[in-house]
Short mmCIF file of N, CA and C in Angstrom, two decimals:
data_model
loop_
_atom_site.label_atom_id
_atom_site.label_comp_id
_atom_site.label_asym_id
_atom_site.label_seq_id
_atom_site.Cartn_x
_atom_site.Cartn_y
_atom_site.Cartn_z
N MET A 231 -15.07 -128.99 29.52
CA MET A 231 -14.64 -128.42 30.84
C MET A 231 -15.36 -129.19 31.90
N LYS A 232 -14.60 -129.85 32.79
CA LYS A 232 -15.07 -130.52 33.97
C LYS A 232 -14.99 -129.67 35.19
N ILE A 233 -16.10 -129.51 35.92
CA ILE A 233 -16.14 -128.72 37.11
C ILE A 233 -16.30 -129.59 38.38
N ASN A 234 -15.37 -129.43 39.32
CA ASN A 234 -15.51 -130.08 40.55
C ASN A 234 -15.67 -129.01 41.65
N SER A 235 -16.91 -129.00 42.21
CA SER A 235 -17.15 -127.95 43.26
C SER A 235 -17.10 -128.59 44.65
N ASN A 236 -16.64 -127.78 45.62
CA ASN A 236 -16.57 -128.25 46.97
C ASN A 236 -17.75 -127.70 47.85
N SER A 237 -18.83 -127.18 47.13
CA SER A 237 -19.94 -126.56 47.86
C SER A 237 -20.56 -127.56 48.82
N SER A 238 -20.75 -128.81 48.38
CA SER A 238 -21.37 -129.88 49.20
C SER A 238 -20.41 -130.17 50.38
N TYR A 239 -19.08 -130.24 50.15
CA TYR A 239 -18.16 -130.45 51.25
C TYR A 239 -18.25 -129.34 52.36
N PHE A 240 -18.33 -128.08 51.94
CA PHE A 240 -18.48 -126.98 52.87
C PHE A 240 -19.85 -126.98 53.57
N ASN A 241 -20.87 -127.40 52.89
CA ASN A 241 -22.16 -127.57 53.45
C ASN A 241 -22.16 -128.65 54.56
N GLU A 242 -21.40 -129.67 54.31
CA GLU A 242 -21.38 -130.76 55.26
C GLU A 242 -20.55 -130.31 56.56
N LEU A 243 -19.49 -129.57 56.38
CA LEU A 243 -18.70 -129.02 57.50
C LEU A 243 -19.63 -128.00 58.26
N PHE A 244 -20.39 -127.24 57.55
CA PHE A 244 -21.38 -126.30 58.11
C PHE A 244 -22.39 -127.09 59.04
N LYS A 245 -22.92 -128.17 58.54
CA LYS A 245 -23.93 -128.93 59.24
C LYS A 245 -23.30 -129.57 60.53
N GLN A 246 -22.07 -130.05 60.40
CA GLN A 246 -21.38 -130.69 61.50
C GLN A 246 -21.07 -129.64 62.65
N LYS A 247 -20.59 -128.53 62.26
CA LYS A 247 -20.39 -127.43 63.25
C LYS A 247 -21.68 -126.93 63.86
N LEU A 248 -22.72 -126.80 63.04
CA LEU A 248 -24.02 -126.38 63.56
C LEU A 248 -24.58 -127.39 64.52
N GLU A 249 -24.40 -128.67 64.23
CA GLU A 249 -24.93 -129.66 65.13
C GLU A 249 -24.24 -129.65 66.48
N SER A 250 -22.82 -129.48 66.43
CA SER A 250 -22.07 -129.24 67.61
C SER A 250 -22.52 -128.04 68.40
N LEU A 251 -22.81 -127.03 67.71
CA LEU A 251 -23.35 -125.76 68.29
C LEU A 251 -24.65 -125.99 69.04
N LYS A 252 -25.54 -126.74 68.38
CA LYS A 252 -26.85 -126.99 68.98
C LYS A 252 -26.81 -127.82 70.29
N GLN A 253 -25.69 -128.53 70.46
CA GLN A 253 -25.51 -129.35 71.69
C GLN A 253 -25.16 -128.54 72.93
N SER A 254 -24.73 -127.28 72.64
CA SER A 254 -24.21 -126.48 73.75
C SER A 254 -25.45 -125.83 74.51
N GLU A 255 -25.34 -125.66 75.79
CA GLU A 255 -26.37 -124.97 76.58
C GLU A 255 -26.40 -123.53 76.36
N ASP A 256 -25.45 -123.02 75.61
CA ASP A 256 -25.40 -121.53 75.28
C ASP A 256 -25.84 -121.30 73.83
N TYR A 257 -26.39 -122.37 73.19
CA TYR A 257 -26.83 -122.17 71.80
C TYR A 257 -27.87 -121.11 71.57
N HIS A 258 -28.81 -120.98 72.61
CA HIS A 258 -29.84 -119.94 72.52
C HIS A 258 -29.22 -118.48 72.46
N LEU A 259 -27.95 -118.34 72.84
CA LEU A 259 -27.32 -116.98 72.79
C LEU A 259 -26.96 -116.60 71.34
N VAL A 260 -26.76 -117.55 70.53
CA VAL A 260 -26.23 -117.29 69.14
C VAL A 260 -27.14 -117.86 68.05
N LYS A 261 -28.23 -118.43 68.48
CA LYS A 261 -29.15 -119.06 67.45
C LYS A 261 -29.62 -118.08 66.37
N GLU A 262 -29.91 -116.81 66.81
CA GLU A 262 -30.38 -115.88 65.82
C GLU A 262 -29.29 -115.22 64.85
N LEU A 263 -28.05 -115.62 65.17
CA LEU A 263 -26.99 -115.12 64.32
C LEU A 263 -26.73 -115.98 63.14
N ILE A 264 -27.38 -117.08 62.93
CA ILE A 264 -27.20 -118.03 61.83
C ILE A 264 -28.12 -117.69 60.72
N PRO A 265 -27.59 -117.25 59.49
CA PRO A 265 -28.46 -116.84 58.41
C PRO A 265 -29.55 -117.82 57.99
N GLU A 266 -30.73 -117.34 57.68
CA GLU A 266 -31.80 -118.20 57.19
C GLU A 266 -31.64 -118.39 55.72
N ASN A 267 -32.38 -119.39 55.19
CA ASN A 267 -32.33 -119.65 53.72
C ASN A 267 -32.53 -118.53 52.84
N ALA A 268 -33.51 -117.66 53.19
CA ALA A 268 -33.80 -116.47 52.36
C ALA A 268 -32.69 -115.55 52.23
N ILE A 269 -31.94 -115.42 53.42
CA ILE A 269 -30.72 -114.55 53.39
C ILE A 269 -29.66 -115.22 52.62
N GLU A 270 -29.55 -116.49 52.68
CA GLU A 270 -28.52 -117.17 51.90
C GLU A 270 -28.67 -116.99 50.41
N ASP A 271 -29.94 -117.05 49.94
CA ASP A 271 -30.20 -116.79 48.54
C ASP A 271 -29.87 -115.40 48.10
N LYS A 272 -30.15 -114.42 48.96
CA LYS A 272 -29.71 -113.03 48.63
C LYS A 272 -28.21 -112.86 48.57
N ILE A 273 -27.52 -113.53 49.53
CA ILE A 273 -26.03 -113.42 49.56
C ILE A 273 -25.45 -114.08 48.28
N ARG A 274 -25.94 -115.24 47.94
CA ARG A 274 -25.51 -115.98 46.71
C ARG A 274 -25.65 -115.19 45.47
N ASP A 275 -26.84 -114.58 45.31
CA ASP A 275 -27.18 -113.84 44.14
C ASP A 275 -26.27 -112.56 44.09
N TYR A 276 -26.04 -111.96 45.24
CA TYR A 276 -25.27 -110.77 45.34
C TYR A 276 -23.80 -111.12 44.82
N ILE A 277 -23.30 -112.18 45.41
CA ILE A 277 -21.91 -112.63 44.95
C ILE A 277 -21.84 -112.88 43.49
N LYS A 278 -22.88 -113.55 42.89
CA LYS A 278 -22.84 -113.76 41.45
C LYS A 278 -22.73 -112.43 40.70
N GLU A 279 -23.44 -111.42 41.08
CA GLU A 279 -23.38 -110.13 40.38
C GLU A 279 -22.04 -109.51 40.51
N GLU A 280 -21.42 -109.52 41.75
CA GLU A 280 -20.14 -108.95 41.89
C GLU A 280 -19.06 -109.71 41.25
N LEU A 281 -19.21 -111.07 41.10
CA LEU A 281 -18.19 -111.87 40.38
C LEU A 281 -18.21 -111.53 38.86
N THR A 282 -19.37 -111.29 38.38
CA THR A 282 -19.45 -110.97 36.91
C THR A 282 -18.61 -109.75 36.60
N THR A 283 -18.77 -108.73 37.45
CA THR A 283 -17.90 -107.53 37.29
C THR A 283 -16.49 -107.85 37.57
N THR A 284 -16.14 -108.58 38.59
CA THR A 284 -14.75 -108.92 38.84
C THR A 284 -14.05 -109.65 37.79
N PHE A 285 -14.72 -110.58 37.15
CA PHE A 285 -14.21 -111.41 36.07
C PHE A 285 -13.89 -110.51 34.88
N LYS A 286 -14.72 -109.59 34.63
CA LYS A 286 -14.49 -108.62 33.44
C LYS A 286 -13.18 -107.80 33.74
N VAL A 287 -13.04 -107.41 35.04
CA VAL A 287 -11.83 -106.63 35.33
C VAL A 287 -10.64 -107.51 35.20
N ALA A 288 -10.69 -108.80 35.69
CA ALA A 288 -9.62 -109.73 35.62
C ALA A 288 -9.24 -109.94 34.10
N HIS A 289 -10.26 -110.10 33.31
CA HIS A 289 -9.98 -110.26 31.85
C HIS A 289 -9.16 -109.04 31.31
N THR A 290 -9.59 -107.87 31.60
CA THR A 290 -8.84 -106.74 31.15
C THR A 290 -7.42 -106.74 31.68
N LEU A 291 -7.20 -106.97 32.85
CA LEU A 291 -5.86 -106.95 33.46
C LEU A 291 -4.96 -107.99 32.81
N ILE A 292 -5.48 -109.24 32.59
CA ILE A 292 -4.69 -110.27 32.05
C ILE A 292 -4.36 -110.02 30.60
N GLU A 293 -5.40 -109.50 29.89
CA GLU A 293 -5.13 -109.14 28.43
C GLU A 293 -4.09 -108.02 28.34
N GLN A 294 -4.00 -107.13 29.29
CA GLN A 294 -3.04 -106.05 29.17
C GLN A 294 -1.65 -106.65 29.34
N GLY A 295 -1.49 -107.72 30.14
CA GLY A 295 -0.22 -108.36 30.31
C GLY A 295 0.28 -109.07 29.11
N LYS A 296 -0.69 -109.68 28.40
CA LYS A 296 -0.48 -110.35 27.15
C LYS A 296 0.48 -111.57 27.15
N SER A 297 1.07 -111.81 28.19
CA SER A 297 2.15 -112.91 28.15
C SER A 297 1.74 -114.18 28.92
N GLU A 298 0.89 -114.09 29.93
CA GLU A 298 0.56 -115.27 30.71
C GLU A 298 -0.96 -115.47 30.87
N LYS A 299 -1.37 -116.68 30.92
CA LYS A 299 -2.74 -117.02 31.21
C LYS A 299 -2.94 -117.27 32.71
N ALA A 300 -4.10 -117.20 33.17
CA ALA A 300 -4.38 -117.44 34.55
C ALA A 300 -4.60 -118.92 34.83
N ASN A 301 -4.08 -119.43 36.02
CA ASN A 301 -4.46 -120.79 36.40
C ASN A 301 -5.09 -120.93 37.77
N ALA A 302 -5.25 -119.69 38.40
CA ALA A 302 -5.94 -119.72 39.77
C ALA A 302 -6.43 -118.37 40.11
N PHE A 303 -7.55 -118.27 40.87
CA PHE A 303 -7.96 -117.08 41.52
C PHE A 303 -8.17 -117.41 43.05
N LEU A 304 -7.55 -116.54 43.80
CA LEU A 304 -7.72 -116.71 45.30
C LEU A 304 -8.43 -115.52 45.80
N PHE A 305 -9.54 -115.91 46.59
CA PHE A 305 -10.37 -114.92 47.32
C PHE A 305 -9.86 -114.78 48.72
N GLN A 306 -9.29 -113.58 49.03
CA GLN A 306 -8.80 -113.29 50.36
C GLN A 306 -9.85 -112.66 51.11
N CYS A 307 -10.36 -113.45 52.13
CA CYS A 307 -11.52 -112.96 52.89
C CYS A 307 -11.00 -112.17 54.06
N ILE A 308 -11.37 -110.90 54.13
CA ILE A 308 -10.92 -110.00 55.17
C ILE A 308 -11.94 -110.08 56.31
N GLY A 309 -11.53 -110.17 57.52
CA GLY A 309 -12.48 -110.12 58.60
C GLY A 309 -12.53 -111.33 59.53
N SER A 310 -12.20 -112.44 58.97
CA SER A 310 -12.24 -113.68 59.87
C SER A 310 -11.06 -113.86 60.75
N ASP A 311 -10.05 -112.91 60.57
CA ASP A 311 -8.95 -113.01 61.56
C ASP A 311 -8.84 -111.83 62.45
N ILE A 312 -9.95 -110.91 62.36
CA ILE A 312 -10.06 -109.87 63.32
C ILE A 312 -11.50 -109.86 63.83
N PRO A 313 -11.67 -109.20 65.01
CA PRO A 313 -13.06 -109.24 65.63
C PRO A 313 -14.09 -108.65 64.70
N PRO A 314 -15.25 -109.22 64.52
CA PRO A 314 -15.77 -110.40 65.28
C PRO A 314 -15.45 -111.81 64.69
N PHE A 315 -14.44 -111.78 63.90
CA PHE A 315 -13.86 -113.08 63.31
C PHE A 315 -14.82 -113.82 62.44
N ILE A 316 -15.42 -113.09 61.57
CA ILE A 316 -16.21 -113.70 60.43
C ILE A 316 -15.88 -112.94 59.11
N PRO A 317 -16.05 -113.60 58.00
CA PRO A 317 -15.62 -112.91 56.71
C PRO A 317 -16.55 -111.69 56.51
N SER A 318 -15.94 -110.55 56.05
CA SER A 318 -16.76 -109.41 55.70
C SER A 318 -16.53 -109.01 54.19
N THR A 319 -15.29 -108.90 53.81
CA THR A 319 -14.92 -108.48 52.42
C THR A 319 -13.99 -109.46 51.86
N CYS A 320 -14.21 -109.81 50.54
CA CYS A 320 -13.29 -110.63 49.82
C CYS A 320 -12.77 -109.97 48.57
N TRP A 321 -11.40 -110.00 48.47
CA TRP A 321 -10.72 -109.45 47.28
C TRP A 321 -10.19 -110.66 46.47
N MET A 322 -10.07 -110.53 45.20
CA MET A 322 -9.63 -111.57 44.36
C MET A 322 -8.18 -111.28 43.82
N ASN A 323 -7.32 -112.29 43.92
CA ASN A 323 -5.98 -112.26 43.44
C ASN A 323 -5.79 -113.34 42.31
N GLY A 324 -5.03 -112.93 41.31
CA GLY A 324 -4.85 -113.82 40.13
C GLY A 324 -3.43 -114.43 40.04
N PHE A 325 -3.34 -115.62 39.62
CA PHE A 325 -2.03 -116.30 39.42
C PHE A 325 -1.92 -116.94 38.15
N SER A 326 -0.67 -117.12 37.75
CA SER A 326 -0.46 -117.74 36.43
C SER A 326 0.17 -119.12 36.56
N SER A 327 0.90 -119.38 37.67
CA SER A 327 1.56 -120.67 37.83
C SER A 327 1.41 -121.16 39.25
N LEU A 328 0.32 -120.99 39.78
CA LEU A 328 0.00 -121.43 41.22
C LEU A 328 0.09 -122.96 41.22
N VAL A 329 0.74 -123.46 42.35
CA VAL A 329 0.70 -124.84 42.67
C VAL A 329 0.06 -124.96 44.04
N TYR A 330 -1.02 -125.73 44.14
CA TYR A 330 -1.75 -125.84 45.31
C TYR A 330 -1.66 -127.22 45.90
N ASP A 331 -1.36 -127.36 47.25
CA ASP A 331 -1.19 -128.68 47.85
C ASP A 331 -1.65 -128.70 49.28
N ASP A 332 -2.78 -129.37 49.49
CA ASP A 332 -3.28 -129.54 50.93
C ASP A 332 -3.28 -128.28 51.70
N GLY A 333 -3.99 -127.29 51.22
CA GLY A 333 -4.13 -126.06 52.07
C GLY A 333 -3.08 -125.08 51.89
N GLU A 334 -2.09 -125.35 51.11
CA GLU A 334 -0.95 -124.42 50.98
C GLU A 334 -0.67 -124.10 49.47
N ILE A 335 -0.22 -122.87 49.28
CA ILE A 335 0.22 -122.47 47.97
C ILE A 335 1.72 -122.64 47.84
N LYS A 336 2.20 -123.51 47.00
CA LYS A 336 3.62 -123.82 46.94
C LYS A 336 4.31 -122.85 45.93
N LYS A 337 3.65 -122.38 44.98
CA LYS A 337 4.19 -121.44 43.86
C LYS A 337 3.07 -120.53 43.47
N LYS A 338 3.46 -119.37 43.10
CA LYS A 338 2.38 -118.32 42.81
C LYS A 338 2.36 -117.78 41.43
N GLY A 339 3.32 -117.03 40.95
CA GLY A 339 3.27 -116.30 39.65
C GLY A 339 2.10 -115.35 39.61
N GLN A 340 2.14 -114.37 40.46
CA GLN A 340 0.99 -113.49 40.62
C GLN A 340 0.75 -112.55 39.41
N LEU A 341 -0.50 -112.58 38.98
CA LEU A 341 -0.83 -111.67 37.79
C LEU A 341 -1.37 -110.38 38.28
N PHE A 342 -2.18 -110.39 39.32
CA PHE A 342 -2.76 -109.11 39.87
C PHE A 342 -3.13 -109.36 41.28
N ASP A 343 -3.30 -108.25 42.03
CA ASP A 343 -3.59 -108.28 43.46
C ASP A 343 -4.84 -107.52 43.86
N SER A 344 -5.60 -108.06 44.78
CA SER A 344 -6.70 -107.38 45.42
C SER A 344 -7.57 -106.69 44.40
N THR A 345 -8.11 -107.42 43.46
CA THR A 345 -8.98 -106.85 42.40
C THR A 345 -10.43 -107.26 42.66
N GLY A 346 -11.37 -106.30 42.47
CA GLY A 346 -12.81 -106.68 42.56
C GLY A 346 -13.19 -107.35 43.80
N GLY A 347 -13.76 -108.47 43.72
CA GLY A 347 -14.23 -109.22 44.86
C GLY A 347 -15.66 -108.83 45.22
N PHE A 348 -15.98 -108.91 46.50
CA PHE A 348 -17.27 -108.54 46.93
C PHE A 348 -17.29 -108.23 48.44
N ASP A 349 -18.25 -107.50 48.88
CA ASP A 349 -18.46 -107.17 50.24
C ASP A 349 -19.75 -107.85 50.69
N LEU A 350 -19.66 -108.68 51.75
CA LEU A 350 -20.79 -109.42 52.19
C LEU A 350 -21.72 -108.55 53.01
N LYS A 351 -22.09 -107.46 52.37
CA LYS A 351 -22.87 -106.39 53.12
C LYS A 351 -24.24 -106.82 53.56
N LEU A 352 -24.75 -107.89 52.96
CA LEU A 352 -26.11 -108.36 53.47
C LEU A 352 -26.07 -109.01 54.86
N LEU A 353 -24.82 -109.22 55.33
CA LEU A 353 -24.66 -109.80 56.67
C LEU A 353 -24.30 -108.69 57.65
N HIS A 354 -24.31 -107.40 57.25
CA HIS A 354 -23.86 -106.31 58.14
C HIS A 354 -24.67 -106.31 59.40
N PRO A 355 -25.98 -106.56 59.35
CA PRO A 355 -26.75 -106.55 60.69
C PRO A 355 -26.17 -107.53 61.63
N LEU A 356 -25.62 -108.71 61.08
CA LEU A 356 -24.99 -109.65 61.97
C LEU A 356 -23.73 -109.06 62.52
N TYR A 357 -22.90 -108.40 61.77
CA TYR A 357 -21.65 -107.80 62.23
C TYR A 357 -21.95 -106.83 63.28
N ASP A 358 -23.03 -105.98 62.97
CA ASP A 358 -23.34 -104.96 64.08
C ASP A 358 -23.73 -105.56 65.37
N THR A 359 -24.52 -106.66 65.35
CA THR A 359 -24.91 -107.34 66.51
C THR A 359 -23.75 -107.90 67.30
N LEU A 360 -22.83 -108.51 66.55
CA LEU A 360 -21.54 -109.10 67.19
C LEU A 360 -20.72 -107.98 67.79
N GLU A 361 -20.52 -106.85 67.02
CA GLU A 361 -19.67 -105.81 67.48
C GLU A 361 -20.26 -105.10 68.78
N ASP A 362 -21.57 -105.05 68.74
CA ASP A 362 -22.27 -104.52 69.96
C ASP A 362 -22.36 -105.40 71.18
N ASN A 363 -22.03 -106.65 70.97
CA ASN A 363 -22.07 -107.65 72.02
C ASN A 363 -20.80 -108.39 72.16
N GLU A 364 -19.72 -107.71 72.49
CA GLU A 364 -18.34 -108.36 72.56
C GLU A 364 -18.35 -109.55 73.55
N ASP A 365 -19.22 -109.50 74.58
CA ASP A 365 -19.23 -110.54 75.50
C ASP A 365 -19.54 -112.00 74.90
N LEU A 366 -20.16 -111.93 73.65
CA LEU A 366 -20.40 -113.15 72.94
C LEU A 366 -19.14 -113.80 72.49
N TRP A 367 -18.17 -112.98 72.21
CA TRP A 367 -16.86 -113.58 71.68
C TRP A 367 -16.19 -114.38 72.76
N GLU A 368 -16.55 -114.21 73.97
CA GLU A 368 -15.81 -114.89 75.04
C GLU A 368 -16.52 -116.20 75.44
N ILE A 369 -17.77 -116.48 74.97
CA ILE A 369 -18.33 -117.73 75.38
C ILE A 369 -17.80 -118.94 74.56
N ASP A 370 -17.86 -120.05 75.04
CA ASP A 370 -17.24 -121.27 74.48
C ASP A 370 -17.80 -121.54 73.05
N VAL A 371 -19.10 -121.34 72.85
CA VAL A 371 -19.64 -121.70 71.55
C VAL A 371 -19.29 -120.72 70.45
N TYR A 372 -18.55 -119.62 70.76
CA TYR A 372 -18.35 -118.64 69.70
C TYR A 372 -17.45 -119.20 68.64
N ASP A 373 -16.43 -120.03 69.03
CA ASP A 373 -15.54 -120.63 68.07
C ASP A 373 -16.28 -121.47 67.05
N ASP A 374 -17.29 -122.19 67.56
CA ASP A 374 -18.13 -123.04 66.62
C ASP A 374 -18.93 -122.16 65.71
N LEU A 375 -19.56 -121.11 66.32
CA LEU A 375 -20.34 -120.11 65.50
C LEU A 375 -19.50 -119.48 64.47
N LYS A 376 -18.36 -119.12 64.80
CA LYS A 376 -17.41 -118.48 63.72
C LYS A 376 -17.21 -119.42 62.54
N TRP A 377 -16.99 -120.71 62.89
CA TRP A 377 -16.75 -121.63 61.74
C TRP A 377 -17.95 -121.99 61.03
N VAL A 378 -19.15 -122.01 61.72
CA VAL A 378 -20.38 -122.20 60.99
C VAL A 378 -20.54 -121.12 59.97
N LEU A 379 -20.31 -119.89 60.25
CA LEU A 379 -20.47 -118.77 59.41
C LEU A 379 -19.38 -118.76 58.26
N ILE A 380 -18.12 -119.22 58.60
CA ILE A 380 -17.07 -119.21 57.60
C ILE A 380 -17.41 -120.34 56.57
N PHE A 381 -17.76 -121.44 57.03
CA PHE A 381 -18.04 -122.61 56.12
C PHE A 381 -19.30 -122.33 55.27
N LYS A 382 -20.36 -121.65 55.86
CA LYS A 382 -21.45 -121.26 55.01
C LYS A 382 -21.08 -120.23 53.91
N THR A 383 -20.22 -119.35 54.33
CA THR A 383 -19.70 -118.32 53.34
C THR A 383 -18.91 -119.04 52.24
N PHE A 384 -18.13 -119.95 52.46
CA PHE A 384 -17.31 -120.73 51.47
C PHE A 384 -18.38 -121.53 50.54
N GLN A 385 -19.33 -122.09 51.23
CA GLN A 385 -20.31 -122.78 50.39
C GLN A 385 -21.03 -121.92 49.44
N LEU A 386 -21.47 -120.76 49.84
CA LEU A 386 -22.24 -119.83 49.01
C LEU A 386 -21.29 -119.29 47.87
N MET A 387 -20.03 -119.02 48.21
CA MET A 387 -19.02 -118.60 47.28
C MET A 387 -18.89 -119.65 46.16
N ALA A 388 -18.62 -120.95 46.56
CA ALA A 388 -18.48 -121.97 45.60
C ALA A 388 -19.64 -122.13 44.70
N GLU A 389 -20.83 -121.93 45.21
CA GLU A 389 -22.11 -122.10 44.37
C GLU A 389 -22.14 -120.84 43.43
N ALA A 390 -21.91 -119.71 43.91
CA ALA A 390 -21.91 -118.58 43.06
C ALA A 390 -20.94 -118.65 41.96
N ILE A 391 -19.65 -119.12 42.23
CA ILE A 391 -18.65 -119.29 41.28
C ILE A 391 -19.07 -120.28 40.21
N GLU A 392 -19.63 -121.42 40.62
CA GLU A 392 -20.04 -122.40 39.64
C GLU A 392 -21.01 -121.91 38.66
N TYR A 393 -21.96 -121.05 39.15
CA TYR A 393 -22.88 -120.40 38.25
C TYR A 393 -22.25 -119.38 37.36
N THR A 394 -21.37 -118.58 37.86
CA THR A 394 -20.86 -117.42 37.17
C THR A 394 -19.79 -117.87 36.11
N ILE A 395 -19.13 -118.99 36.29
CA ILE A 395 -18.17 -119.31 35.24
C ILE A 395 -18.77 -119.79 33.97
N GLN A 396 -20.06 -119.96 33.97
CA GLN A 396 -20.76 -120.36 32.73
C GLN A 396 -21.05 -119.12 31.87
N SER A 397 -20.74 -117.89 32.42
CA SER A 397 -21.04 -116.69 31.72
C SER A 397 -19.93 -116.21 30.84
N ASP A 398 -20.21 -115.26 29.96
CA ASP A 398 -19.19 -114.64 29.09
C ASP A 398 -18.04 -114.01 29.84
N SER A 399 -18.49 -113.39 31.00
CA SER A 399 -17.43 -112.68 31.78
C SER A 399 -16.34 -113.50 32.18
N PHE A 400 -16.51 -114.80 32.48
CA PHE A 400 -15.44 -115.69 32.76
C PHE A 400 -14.83 -116.41 31.51
N SER A 401 -15.67 -116.75 30.61
CA SER A 401 -15.24 -117.56 29.43
C SER A 401 -14.29 -116.84 28.60
N LYS A 402 -14.27 -115.46 28.64
CA LYS A 402 -13.35 -114.68 27.89
C LYS A 402 -11.93 -114.58 28.46
N ILE A 403 -11.80 -115.02 29.72
CA ILE A 403 -10.52 -114.99 30.42
C ILE A 403 -9.63 -116.00 29.90
N PRO A 404 -8.38 -115.63 29.52
CA PRO A 404 -7.44 -116.71 29.06
C PRO A 404 -6.94 -117.52 30.24
N ILE A 405 -7.24 -118.72 30.35
CA ILE A 405 -6.85 -119.61 31.44
C ILE A 405 -6.20 -120.90 30.93
N THR A 406 -5.49 -121.55 31.84
CA THR A 406 -4.97 -122.92 31.70
C THR A 406 -5.70 -123.81 32.69
N THR A 407 -5.67 -125.08 32.46
CA THR A 407 -6.31 -126.02 33.36
C THR A 407 -5.20 -127.03 33.86
N PRO A 408 -5.33 -127.50 35.10
CA PRO A 408 -6.39 -127.28 35.98
C PRO A 408 -6.42 -125.87 36.52
N PHE A 409 -7.60 -125.32 36.75
CA PHE A 409 -7.77 -123.97 37.23
C PHE A 409 -8.46 -124.02 38.56
N HIS A 410 -7.78 -123.39 39.61
CA HIS A 410 -8.22 -123.38 40.98
C HIS A 410 -8.94 -122.14 41.33
N PHE A 411 -10.07 -122.27 42.07
CA PHE A 411 -10.68 -121.18 42.77
C PHE A 411 -10.46 -121.45 44.33
N LEU A 412 -9.68 -120.58 44.90
CA LEU A 412 -9.35 -120.78 46.33
C LEU A 412 -9.86 -119.67 47.20
N ALA A 413 -10.01 -119.91 48.50
CA ALA A 413 -10.31 -118.86 49.48
C ALA A 413 -9.61 -119.06 50.70
N THR A 414 -9.36 -118.04 51.50
CA THR A 414 -8.70 -118.11 52.73
C THR A 414 -9.60 -117.28 53.75
N GLY A 415 -9.82 -117.91 54.94
CA GLY A 415 -10.65 -117.29 55.93
C GLY A 415 -9.90 -116.29 56.76
N GLY A 416 -8.63 -116.08 56.49
CA GLY A 416 -7.80 -115.10 57.27
C GLY A 416 -6.42 -115.12 56.79
N HIS A 417 -5.64 -114.18 57.34
CA HIS A 417 -4.29 -113.90 56.81
C HIS A 417 -3.41 -115.18 56.83
N ASP A 418 -3.40 -115.87 57.98
CA ASP A 418 -2.42 -117.03 58.10
C ASP A 418 -3.12 -118.33 58.09
N GLU A 419 -4.40 -118.40 57.58
CA GLU A 419 -5.15 -119.58 57.62
C GLU A 419 -4.94 -120.36 56.31
N ASN A 420 -5.23 -121.66 56.27
CA ASN A 420 -5.12 -122.48 55.06
C ASN A 420 -5.91 -121.89 53.92
N LYS A 421 -5.45 -122.19 52.71
CA LYS A 421 -6.20 -121.83 51.52
C LYS A 421 -7.11 -123.00 51.16
N GLU A 422 -8.37 -122.75 51.06
CA GLU A 422 -9.41 -123.79 50.85
C GLU A 422 -9.83 -123.81 49.38
N LEU A 423 -9.91 -125.04 48.82
CA LEU A 423 -10.29 -125.16 47.47
C LEU A 423 -11.78 -125.09 47.31
N LEU A 424 -12.31 -124.09 46.65
CA LEU A 424 -13.77 -123.91 46.47
C LEU A 424 -14.19 -124.65 45.27
N LEU A 425 -13.40 -124.60 44.19
CA LEU A 425 -13.89 -125.23 42.87
C LEU A 425 -12.63 -125.44 41.98
N LEU A 426 -12.65 -126.49 41.23
CA LEU A 426 -11.62 -126.86 40.34
C LEU A 426 -12.17 -127.10 38.98
N ILE A 427 -11.50 -126.50 37.95
CA ILE A 427 -11.84 -126.73 36.53
C ILE A 427 -10.71 -127.58 35.93
N GLU A 428 -11.14 -128.70 35.36
CA GLU A 428 -10.17 -129.63 34.71
C GLU A 428 -10.41 -129.70 33.24
#
């Protein structure tokens, strides 16, 4: 099994957006909203725990169908297309014949919908701060801040997935390769490739 993770790619996008953010005269207004490394570790570990449970549920659902194997899981991140525009909850959808091409899903073959996933509850203090300070949404740097947080979320998700797929909870799932792990930051946004198993 060959694993190709895009965690480094999302980390690079995060760094680029953060650097752009730091160039702004308004950076001091949002500086405290960027998670520190200790918080990142907690978020990653929490996602790992939740994925273990989610993969067990997916295994049960696919086994009940008995006819098709999975070839992709899509994490639908709720929250990044509604105020304050950052991911809050992610649900997982399973597919049997998904075809992915440059940010779009061309074919689906859905096996299950909105199963398991995880709530990024460790970031709730950040959400509370943003919801209590709506004026921040209007400053020019907020768009960069939003993408800093989205890219960091995708990076942590990719790292957690890479760790969790080594466990029994994933290895028991009947899959075909190539197998895609995808995420979307909002309802109408591109589907991003987090990790590919070949």
